[in-house]
Amino acid sequence: MTNKPASVEMDEFDRRIIAALVEDGRMTVTDLAAAVGLSKTPCQVRLKRLQQAGVIRGFRAIVDPAKLGLDHIAFTEVKLSDTREAALREFNAAVRRIPEVEECHMLASNFDYLLKVRTADIRRYRMVLGEKISALPHVASTSTFVAMETVMEAGHRRISRKG
């Protein structure tokens, strides 16, 4: 297993910078500085430090999956036949190669992993499940839950400004 990364010391200004960028990652440093109550140079220094420390890992576009024809979401429980470290590493590496798997979480539960799978429709999901997910190393069984409506999703969540 990997060790938990060390947390980074942050003050209120750092938290404000992160919260502002979560809301609008395209804002200029000048606008960011004004939003958090700093002058431009100290804001820029803090931003660079947060990036170098890995707190801010990057910037990306948030797209509307429905407009891309990808509005079918299924959550798939996966139970493995082997949960020794080597088997977990094999599964983890293989699941990362399935583009339809948006998220993969190892859980402490009566199953081992929960996958968030995004496809165009149920037919495509059935193909992904049968040909890709079920063929992953050490998969013993799967169970599927289809989302009827997305109420809140990653990328649209506000970050608390408090520590």
Tab-separated table of C-alpha atoms in Angstrom:
chain	number	residue	atom	x	y	z
A	1	MET	CA	0.000	0.000	0.000
A	2	THR	CA	1.085	3.570	-0.579
A	3	ASN	CA	1.618	5.875	2.345
A	4	LYS	CA	-0.709	8.801	2.863
A	5	PRO	CA	0.929	11.976	1.522
A	6	ALA	CA	1.913	14.540	4.108
A	7	SER	CA	-0.465	17.469	4.371
A	8	VAL	CA	0.758	20.901	3.471
A	9	GLU	CA	0.639	23.784	5.923
A	10	MET	CA	-1.873	26.329	4.684
A	11	ASP	CA	-3.258	29.525	6.087
A	12	GLU	CA	-6.487	31.375	5.344
A	13	PHE	CA	-5.057	33.080	2.233
A	14	ASP	CA	-4.017	29.709	0.778
A	15	ARG	CA	-7.519	28.347	1.401
A	16	ARG	CA	-9.053	31.419	-0.247
A	17	ILE	CA	-6.803	30.955	-3.288
A	18	ILE	CA	-7.866	27.315	-3.623
A	19	ALA	CA	-11.569	28.099	-3.171
A	20	ALA	CA	-11.413	30.903	-5.748
A	21	LEU	CA	-9.642	28.692	-8.289
A	22	VAL	CA	-12.103	25.852	-7.750
A	23	GLU	CA	-14.840	28.311	-8.697
A	24	ASP	CA	-12.931	29.734	-11.700
A	25	GLY	CA	-9.612	28.165	-12.644
A	26	ARG	CA	-9.205	30.577	-15.548
A	27	MET	CA	-9.108	33.789	-13.512
A	28	THR	CA	-6.023	35.933	-13.915
A	29	VAL	CA	-3.553	36.299	-11.066
A	30	THR	CA	-4.646	39.930	-10.777
A	31	ASP	CA	-8.285	38.901	-10.323
A	32	LEU	CA	-7.273	36.091	-7.963
A	33	ALA	CA	-5.243	38.486	-5.833
A	34	ALA	CA	-8.199	40.873	-5.603
A	35	ALA	CA	-10.571	38.017	-4.729
A	36	VAL	CA	-8.418	36.792	-1.840
A	37	GLY	CA	-7.276	40.164	-0.519
A	38	LEU	CA	-3.587	40.087	-1.477
A	39	SER	CA	-1.440	42.081	-3.865
A	40	LYS	CA	-0.432	40.366	-7.095
A	41	THR	CA	3.141	39.312	-6.247
A	42	PRO	CA	2.426	37.588	-2.894
A	43	CYS	CA	-0.567	35.904	-4.496
A	44	GLN	CA	1.597	34.653	-7.362
A	45	VAL	CA	4.216	33.334	-4.910
A	46	ARG	CA	1.549	31.472	-2.925
A	47	LEU	CA	0.001	30.067	-6.087
A	48	LYS	CA	3.368	28.766	-7.278
A	49	ARG	CA	4.063	27.226	-3.846
A	50	LEU	CA	0.672	25.480	-3.836
A	51	GLN	CA	1.408	24.079	-7.309
A	52	GLN	CA	4.927	22.942	-6.394
A	53	ALA	CA	3.630	21.275	-3.216
A	54	GLY	CA	1.091	19.357	-5.291
A	55	VAL	CA	-1.917	20.946	-3.575
A	56	ILE	CA	-2.973	22.323	-6.962
A	57	ARG	CA	-2.279	19.468	-9.351
A	58	GLY	CA	-3.436	21.172	-12.528
A	59	PHE	CA	-6.258	22.881	-14.337
A	60	ARG	CA	-8.845	21.315	-16.630
A	61	ALA	CA	-12.011	22.054	-18.493
A	62	ILE	CA	-15.272	20.869	-16.986
A	63	VAL	CA	-17.323	19.530	-19.861
A	64	ASP	CA	-21.005	18.655	-20.076
A	65	PRO	CA	-21.056	14.872	-20.639
A	66	ALA	CA	-24.635	14.987	-21.983
A	67	LYS	CA	-23.524	17.290	-24.790
A	68	LEU	CA	-20.877	14.698	-25.655
A	69	GLY	CA	-23.503	11.962	-25.702
A	70	LEU	CA	-22.182	10.429	-22.469
A	71	ASP	CA	-25.023	10.875	-20.017
A	72	HIS	CA	-25.448	7.250	-18.881
A	73	ILE	CA	-23.824	6.645	-15.497
A	74	ALA	CA	-23.556	3.289	-13.786
A	75	PHE	CA	-21.879	2.450	-10.520
A	76	THR	CA	-20.333	-0.984	-10.513
A	77	GLU	CA	-19.420	-2.907	-7.396
A	78	VAL	CA	-16.495	-5.230	-8.035
A	79	LYS	CA	-15.564	-8.158	-5.812
A	80	LEU	CA	-12.134	-9.673	-6.367
A	81	SER	CA	-11.136	-13.314	-6.021
A	82	ASP	CA	-7.758	-12.288	-4.593
A	83	THR	CA	-7.014	-9.223	-2.464
A	84	ARG	CA	-3.332	-9.716	-1.846
A	85	GLU	CA	-1.133	-6.734	-2.677
A	86	ALA	CA	0.052	-8.031	-6.067
A	87	ALA	CA	-3.550	-8.712	-7.176
A	88	LEU	CA	-4.648	-5.235	-6.096
A	89	ARG	CA	-1.779	-3.659	-8.054
A	90	GLU	CA	-2.724	-5.687	-11.167
A	91	PHE	CA	-6.381	-4.679	-10.896
A	92	ASN	CA	-5.513	-1.009	-10.274
A	93	ALA	CA	-3.213	-0.829	-13.299
A	94	ALA	CA	-5.718	-2.557	-15.597
A	95	VAL	CA	-8.783	-0.532	-14.535
A	96	ARG	CA	-6.909	2.708	-15.297
A	97	ARG	CA	-6.776	1.630	-18.959
A	98	ILE	CA	-10.576	1.559	-19.377
A	99	PRO	CA	-11.576	5.022	-20.642
A	100	GLU	CA	-15.238	4.599	-19.648
A	101	VAL	CA	-14.260	4.217	-15.962
A	102	GLU	CA	-14.337	7.760	-14.611
A	103	GLU	CA	-13.615	6.874	-10.999
A	104	CYS	CA	-12.393	3.828	-9.119
A	105	HIS	CA	-12.412	3.569	-5.340
A	106	MET	CA	-11.196	0.722	-3.134
A	107	LEU	CA	-13.658	0.343	-0.267
A	108	ALA	CA	-13.880	-1.316	3.115
A	109	SER	CA	-17.109	-3.189	2.391
A	110	ASN	CA	-18.517	-6.556	1.375
A	111	PHE	CA	-17.100	-5.787	-2.095
A	112	ASP	CA	-13.672	-4.424	-2.960
A	113	TYR	CA	-14.083	-1.604	-5.501
A	114	LEU	CA	-16.712	0.862	-6.628
A	115	LEU	CA	-16.401	2.114	-10.198
A	116	LYS	CA	-18.165	5.067	-11.769
A	117	VAL	CA	-18.673	4.181	-15.419
A	118	ARG	CA	-19.874	6.724	-17.988
A	119	THR	CA	-21.168	5.588	-21.381
A	120	ALA	CA	-23.593	6.697	-24.083
A	121	ASP	CA	-26.324	4.243	-23.096
A	122	ILE	CA	-27.122	0.945	-21.373
A	123	ARG	CA	-26.093	-1.083	-24.452
A	124	ARG	CA	-22.615	0.447	-24.400
A	125	TYR	CA	-22.424	-0.088	-20.637
A	126	ARG	CA	-23.281	-3.782	-21.094
A	127	MET	CA	-20.404	-4.082	-23.571
A	128	VAL	CA	-17.969	-2.311	-21.244
A	129	LEU	CA	-19.073	-4.489	-18.329
A	130	GLY	CA	-18.920	-7.748	-20.259
A	131	GLU	CA	-15.803	-7.145	-22.334
A	132	LYS	CA	-13.676	-4.875	-20.170
A	133	ILE	CA	-14.658	-4.766	-16.483
A	134	SER	CA	-15.428	-8.472	-16.103
A	135	ALA	CA	-12.136	-9.261	-17.858
A	136	LEU	CA	-10.064	-7.260	-15.363
A	137	PRO	CA	-7.577	-9.315	-13.325
A	138	HIS	CA	-9.057	-11.179	-10.346
A	139	VAL	CA	-12.682	-10.059	-10.839
A	140	ALA	CA	-14.958	-12.607	-9.146
A	141	SER	CA	-18.280	-10.768	-9.460
A	142	THR	CA	-19.875	-7.420	-10.228
A	143	SER	CA	-23.113	-5.666	-9.383
A	144	THR	CA	-24.476	-2.596	-11.158
A	145	PHE	CA	-26.498	0.413	-10.041
A	146	VAL	CA	-27.709	2.806	-12.738
A	147	ALA	CA	-27.963	6.492	-11.875
A	148	MET	CA	-31.335	8.039	-12.661
A	149	GLU	CA	-30.265	11.641	-12.062
A	150	THR	CA	-27.049	13.423	-11.158
A	151	VAL	CA	-27.671	15.872	-8.349
A	152	MET	CA	-24.053	16.799	-7.630
A	153	GLU	CA	-20.835	15.685	-9.252
A	154	ALA	CA	-17.088	16.174	-8.809
A	155	GLY	CA	-15.851	19.353	-10.435
A	156	HIS	CA	-18.950	21.215	-9.303
A	157	ARG	CA	-18.257	21.073	-5.582
A	158	ARG	CA	-17.238	24.064	-3.575
A	159	ILE	CA	-14.235	23.751	-1.308
A	160	SER	CA	-14.649	24.869	2.266
A	161	ARG	CA	-12.572	27.898	3.103
A	162	LYS	CA	-12.145	26.697	6.675
A	163	GLY	CA	-9.403	24.310	7.823
